[in-house]
PDB file of C-alpha atoms in Angstrom:
ATOM      1  CA  MET A   1     -37.196  23.080 -29.354  1.00  0.00           C
ATOM      2  CA  LYS A   2     -34.584  22.989 -32.120  1.00  0.00           C
ATOM      3  CA  LEU A   3     -33.759  19.413 -31.130  1.00  0.00           C
ATOM      4  CA  LEU A   4     -37.437  18.482 -31.422  1.00  0.00           C
ATOM      5  CA  ALA A   5     -37.645  20.130 -34.849  1.00  0.00           C
ATOM      6  CA  GLY A   6     -34.517  18.261 -35.957  1.00  0.00           C
ATOM      7  CA  ILE A   7     -35.887  14.922 -34.758  1.00  0.00           C
ATOM      8  CA  ILE A   8     -39.233  15.519 -36.449  1.00  0.00           C
ATOM      9  CA  LEU A   9     -37.480  16.481 -39.705  1.00  0.00           C
ATOM     10  CA  LEU A  10     -35.409  13.311 -39.465  1.00  0.00           C
ATOM     11  CA  LEU A  11     -38.565  11.275 -38.960  1.00  0.00           C
ATOM     12  CA  LEU A  12     -40.373  12.943 -41.840  1.00  0.00           C
ATOM     13  CA  ALA A  13     -37.351  12.439 -44.105  1.00  0.00           C
ATOM     14  CA  GLY A  14     -37.426   8.799 -43.103  1.00  0.00           C
ATOM     15  CA  PHE A  15     -40.971   8.440 -44.397  1.00  0.00           C
ATOM     16  CA  ALA A  16     -39.602   8.965 -47.898  1.00  0.00           C
ATOM     17  CA  GLN A  17     -37.339   5.950 -47.360  1.00  0.00           C
ATOM     18  CA  ALA A  18     -40.079   3.838 -45.792  1.00  0.00           C
ATOM     19  CA  ASP A  19     -40.359   1.543 -48.805  1.00  0.00           C
ATOM     20  CA  SER A  20     -36.714   0.476 -48.366  1.00  0.00           C
ATOM     21  CA  GLU A  21     -36.953  -0.224 -44.629  1.00  0.00           C
ATOM     22  CA  PRO A  22     -40.005  -1.620 -42.834  1.00  0.00           C
ATOM     23  CA  VAL A  23     -41.883   0.214 -40.125  1.00  0.00           C
ATOM     24  CA  ILE A  24     -41.350  -1.612 -36.829  1.00  0.00           C
ATOM     25  CA  LEU A  25     -43.171   0.712 -34.412  1.00  0.00           C
ATOM     26  CA  SER A  26     -46.259   2.894 -34.571  1.00  0.00           C
ATOM     27  CA  VAL A  27     -46.922   5.428 -31.814  1.00  0.00           C
ATOM     28  CA  TYR A  28     -50.456   6.789 -31.486  1.00  0.00           C
ATOM     29  CA  GLY A  29     -51.628   9.752 -29.438  1.00  0.00           C
ATOM     30  CA  VAL A  30     -51.886  13.531 -29.480  1.00  0.00           C
ATOM     31  CA  ILE A  31     -48.434  14.123 -30.952  1.00  0.00           C
ATOM     32  CA  GLU A  32     -47.403  17.756 -31.264  1.00  0.00           C
ATOM     33  CA  SER A  33     -44.442  19.154 -33.156  1.00  0.00           C
ATOM     34  CA  ASP A  34     -43.327  22.361 -34.863  1.00  0.00           C
ATOM     35  CA  GLU A  35     -44.718  20.934 -38.111  1.00  0.00           C
ATOM     36  CA  GLY A  36     -48.180  20.466 -36.623  1.00  0.00           C
ATOM     37  CA  GLY A  37     -50.133  17.745 -34.889  1.00  0.00           C
ATOM     38  CA  HIS A  38     -50.196  14.047 -35.626  1.00  0.00           C
ATOM     39  CA  GLN A  39     -52.285  11.149 -34.400  1.00  0.00           C
ATOM     40  CA  ARG A  40     -49.703   8.546 -35.402  1.00  0.00           C
ATOM     41  CA  LEU A  41     -46.022   8.340 -36.205  1.00  0.00           C
ATOM     42  CA  ASP A  42     -44.375   5.277 -37.729  1.00  0.00           C
ATOM     43  CA  PHE A  43     -40.723   4.432 -37.105  1.00  0.00           C
ATOM     44  CA  THR A  44     -38.179   2.258 -38.868  1.00  0.00           C
ATOM     45  CA  LEU A  45     -35.267   0.751 -36.966  1.00  0.00           C
ATOM     46  CA  SER A  46     -32.906   3.392 -38.384  1.00  0.00           C
ATOM     47  CA  GLU A  47     -35.187   6.183 -37.202  1.00  0.00           C
ATOM     48  CA  LEU A  48     -35.383   4.663 -33.720  1.00  0.00           C
ATOM     49  CA  GLN A  49     -31.601   4.278 -33.604  1.00  0.00           C
ATOM     50  CA  ALA A  50     -31.256   8.016 -34.364  1.00  0.00           C
ATOM     51  CA  LEU A  51     -33.230   8.913 -31.220  1.00  0.00           C
ATOM     52  CA  PRO A  52     -31.764   9.236 -27.696  1.00  0.00           C
ATOM     53  CA  GLN A  53     -30.540   5.831 -26.543  1.00  0.00           C
ATOM     54  CA  ALA A  54     -30.073   4.151 -23.164  1.00  0.00           C
ATOM     55  CA  GLN A  55     -28.858   0.829 -21.803  1.00  0.00           C
ATOM     56  CA  ILE A  56     -30.103  -1.668 -19.251  1.00  0.00           C
ATOM     57  CA  THR A  57     -28.305  -4.716 -17.906  1.00  0.00           C
ATOM     58  CA  THR A  58     -30.684  -6.964 -16.036  1.00  0.00           C
ATOM     59  CA  ALA A  59     -31.590 -10.501 -15.127  1.00  0.00           C
ATOM     60  CA  HIS A  60     -35.191 -11.551 -15.746  1.00  0.00           C
ATOM     61  CA  PRO A  61     -37.229 -14.766 -15.904  1.00  0.00           C
ATOM     62  CA  TRP A  62     -36.458 -15.304 -19.618  1.00  0.00           C
ATOM     63  CA  SER A  63     -32.704 -15.763 -19.155  1.00  0.00           C
ATOM     64  CA  VAL A  64     -30.457 -17.486 -16.639  1.00  0.00           C
ATOM     65  CA  THR A  65     -27.874 -14.678 -16.471  1.00  0.00           C
ATOM     66  CA  PRO A  66     -28.070 -10.869 -16.746  1.00  0.00           C
ATOM     67  CA  GLN A  67     -28.380  -9.605 -20.308  1.00  0.00           C
ATOM     68  CA  HIS A  68     -27.307  -6.238 -21.718  1.00  0.00           C
ATOM     69  CA  TYR A  69     -29.881  -4.243 -23.736  1.00  0.00           C
ATOM     70  CA  ASN A  70     -29.519  -1.132 -25.903  1.00  0.00           C
ATOM     71  CA  GLY A  71     -32.515   0.824 -27.068  1.00  0.00           C
ATOM     72  CA  VAL A  72     -34.525   3.994 -27.325  1.00  0.00           C
ATOM     73  CA  ASP A  73     -34.877   5.923 -24.079  1.00  0.00           C
ATOM     74  CA  LEU A  74     -38.682   5.826 -23.821  1.00  0.00           C
ATOM     75  CA  THR A  75     -38.883   8.825 -21.491  1.00  0.00           C
ATOM     76  CA  ALA A  76     -36.835  10.933 -23.926  1.00  0.00           C
ATOM     77  CA  LEU A  77     -38.979   9.781 -26.865  1.00  0.00           C
ATOM     78  CA  PHE A  78     -42.153  10.780 -25.048  1.00  0.00           C
ATOM     79  CA  LYS A  79     -40.652  14.178 -24.159  1.00  0.00           C
ATOM     80  CA  LEU A  80     -39.983  14.759 -27.864  1.00  0.00           C
ATOM     81  CA  LEU A  81     -43.405  13.651 -29.059  1.00  0.00           C
ATOM     82  CA  PHE A  82     -45.575  14.822 -26.169  1.00  0.00           C
ATOM     83  CA  ALA A  83     -43.604  17.834 -24.899  1.00  0.00           C
ATOM     84  CA  ASN A  84     -46.605  19.861 -23.714  1.00  0.00           C
ATOM     85  CA  ARG A  85     -48.651  16.945 -22.440  1.00  0.00           C
ATOM     86  CA  GLN A  86     -48.712  14.789 -19.341  1.00  0.00           C
ATOM     87  CA  ILE A  87     -48.586  11.084 -20.138  1.00  0.00           C
ATOM     88  CA  LYS A  88     -51.238   9.194 -18.185  1.00  0.00           C
ATOM     89  CA  SER A  89     -51.291   5.666 -19.563  1.00  0.00           C
ATOM     90  CA  LEU A  90     -50.094   3.424 -22.380  1.00  0.00           C
ATOM     91  CA  ASN A  91     -51.438   0.488 -24.272  1.00  0.00           C
ATOM     92  CA  LEU A  92     -48.674  -1.755 -25.592  1.00  0.00           C
ATOM     93  CA  GLU A  93     -49.371  -4.249 -28.381  1.00  0.00           C
ATOM     94  CA  GLY A  94     -47.100  -6.992 -29.636  1.00  0.00           C
ATOM     95  CA  LEU A  95     -46.961  -8.661 -33.046  1.00  0.00           C
ATOM     96  CA  ASN A  96     -48.494 -11.787 -31.519  1.00  0.00           C
ATOM     97  CA  GLY A  97     -51.655  -9.916 -30.470  1.00  0.00           C
ATOM     98  CA  PHE A  98     -50.710  -9.618 -26.791  1.00  0.00           C
ATOM     99  CA  SER A  99     -51.604  -6.229 -25.343  1.00  0.00           C
ATOM    100  CA  VAL A 100     -51.397  -4.645 -21.939  1.00  0.00           C
ATOM    101  CA  ALA A 101     -52.511  -1.324 -20.486  1.00  0.00           C
ATOM    102  CA  LEU A 102     -50.433   0.406 -17.846  1.00  0.00           C
ATOM    103  CA  GLU A 103     -50.151   3.662 -15.990  1.00  0.00           C
ATOM    104  CA  TRP A 104     -47.045   5.512 -17.176  1.00  0.00           C
ATOM    105  CA  SER A 105     -46.253   6.571 -13.597  1.00  0.00           C
ATOM    106  CA  LYS A 106     -45.755   2.915 -12.613  1.00  0.00           C
ATOM    107  CA  VAL A 107     -42.802   2.443 -14.981  1.00  0.00           C
ATOM    108  CA  SER A 108     -41.457   5.916 -15.787  1.00  0.00           C
ATOM    109  CA  ASP A 109     -39.201   6.080 -12.705  1.00  0.00           C
ATOM    110  CA  PHE A 110     -37.431   2.904 -13.872  1.00  0.00           C
ATOM    111  CA  SER A 111     -36.180   4.484 -17.139  1.00  0.00           C
ATOM    112  CA  PRO A 112     -37.705   1.966 -19.575  1.00  0.00           C
ATOM    113  CA  ILE A 113     -36.188   1.458 -23.001  1.00  0.00           C
ATOM    114  CA  LEU A 114     -37.410   0.084 -26.297  1.00  0.00           C
ATOM    115  CA  ALA A 115     -34.651  -2.485 -26.647  1.00  0.00           C
ATOM    116  CA  TRP A 116     -33.601  -3.347 -30.192  1.00  0.00           C
ATOM    117  CA  GLN A 117     -30.301  -4.953 -29.245  1.00  0.00           C
ATOM    118  CA  GLU A 118     -29.488  -7.724 -26.761  1.00  0.00           C
ATOM    119  CA  ASN A 119     -25.826  -8.373 -25.899  1.00  0.00           C
ATOM    120  CA  ASP A 120     -24.721  -6.243 -28.877  1.00  0.00           C
ATOM    121  CA  LYS A 121     -26.857  -8.207 -31.386  1.00  0.00           C
ATOM    122  CA  LEU A 122     -29.993  -7.015 -33.158  1.00  0.00           C
ATOM    123  CA  MET A 123     -33.034  -8.826 -31.838  1.00  0.00           C
ATOM    124  CA  SER A 124     -35.023 -10.771 -34.411  1.00  0.00           C
ATOM    125  CA  ARG A 125     -38.678 -11.742 -34.019  1.00  0.00           C
ATOM    126  CA  ARG A 126     -37.511 -15.175 -32.916  1.00  0.00           C
ATOM    127  CA  GLN A 127     -35.438 -13.495 -30.175  1.00  0.00           C
ATOM    128  CA  LYS A 128     -38.319 -11.341 -28.839  1.00  0.00           C
ATOM    129  CA  GLY A 129     -37.554  -8.485 -31.247  1.00  0.00           C
ATOM    130  CA  PRO A 130     -37.413  -6.322 -33.134  1.00  0.00           C
ATOM    131  CA  LEU A 131     -38.431  -4.284 -30.041  1.00  0.00           C
ATOM    132  CA  TRP A 132     -38.842  -5.318 -26.427  1.00  0.00           C
ATOM    133  CA  LEU A 133     -39.976  -2.937 -23.689  1.00  0.00           C
ATOM    134  CA  MET A 134     -37.207  -3.499 -21.184  1.00  0.00           C
ATOM    135  CA  LEU A 135     -37.169  -2.570 -17.513  1.00  0.00           C
ATOM    136  CA  PRO A 136     -34.358  -3.132 -14.993  1.00  0.00           C
ATOM    137  CA  TYR A 137     -36.327  -6.063 -13.579  1.00  0.00           C
ATOM    138  CA  ASP A 138     -33.783  -7.242 -11.015  1.00  0.00           C
ATOM    139  CA  GLN A 139     -32.954  -3.793  -9.604  1.00  0.00           C
ATOM    140  CA  ALA A 140     -36.068  -3.047  -7.546  1.00  0.00           C
ATOM    141  CA  PRO A 141     -38.123  -5.488  -5.449  1.00  0.00           C
ATOM    142  CA  GLU A 142     -41.430  -3.905  -6.530  1.00  0.00           C
ATOM    143  CA  MET A 143     -40.641  -4.758 -10.151  1.00  0.00           C
ATOM    144  CA  GLN A 144     -40.534  -8.479  -9.398  1.00  0.00           C
ATOM    145  CA  GLN A 145     -44.320  -8.690  -9.398  1.00  0.00           C
ATOM    146  CA  ALA A 146     -46.451 -10.253 -12.120  1.00  0.00           C
ATOM    147  CA  ASN A 147     -47.692  -6.852 -13.356  1.00  0.00           C
ATOM    148  CA  PHE A 148     -44.195  -5.710 -14.261  1.00  0.00           C
ATOM    149  CA  LEU A 149     -43.528  -8.917 -16.189  1.00  0.00           C
ATOM    150  CA  HIS A 150     -46.639  -8.240 -18.264  1.00  0.00           C
ATOM    151  CA  TYR A 151     -45.413  -4.711 -19.029  1.00  0.00           C
ATOM    152  CA  MET A 152     -42.245  -6.083 -20.636  1.00  0.00           C
ATOM    153  CA  VAL A 153     -43.918  -6.697 -24.006  1.00  0.00           C
ATOM    154  CA  TRP A 154     -41.692  -8.319 -26.601  1.00  0.00           C
ATOM    155  CA  GLN A 155     -42.210  -8.087 -30.354  1.00  0.00           C
ATOM    156  CA  LEU A 156     -43.621  -4.646 -29.527  1.00  0.00           C
ATOM    157  CA  ARG A 157     -45.336  -3.108 -32.548  1.00  0.00           C
ATOM    158  CA  THR A 158     -47.720  -0.424 -31.279  1.00  0.00           C
ATOM    159  CA  ILE A 159     -47.770   2.057 -28.414  1.00  0.00           C
ATOM    160  CA  ARG A 160     -50.958   4.033 -27.783  1.00  0.00           C
ATOM    161  CA  VAL A 161     -50.254   6.998 -25.524  1.00  0.00           C
ATOM    162  CA  TYR A 162     -53.068   8.579 -23.522  1.00  0.00           C
ATOM    163  CA  SER A 163     -52.198  12.059 -22.313  1.00  0.00           C
ATOM    164  CA  GLU A 164     -53.669  15.372 -21.264  1.00  0.00           C
ATOM    165  CA  PRO A 165     -52.469  18.976 -21.500  1.00  0.00           C
ATOM    166  CA  GLU A 166     -50.033  20.040 -18.771  1.00  0.00           C
TER     167      GLU A 166
END
């Protein structure tokens, strides 16, 4: 719980610096913290980089060789923001207007990340950034279906989380 309080304080402190760094992700849902409830939290890249991180190296249809991605561990982020809730589904929206709905249980076992770095370089909008929901596409046959490709939203800007009490 102290870790959650520390993360929330870091996020709230970051709001004061928001005018110097742009918001790149908004998360909507029933967000609960020691400081109270929220319906939305906005994150800058620095704030996302301060959260628990993970890595994925994978081949996918958008590259000819495996690529290495660093990013926010999405499962850990949801545990921080929705600690007393069960995540049911997500709606992911990209900067280009693309959106997709998915059941969290379909991707949670694959340890998805919000990739902000590809091959040790920050991802720009032109390179599918600043955030790309990344899954280990080549590591499980069931992921090589069209649905999973649609879940890998690039230029990710908004995540709407639908949950219920545990």
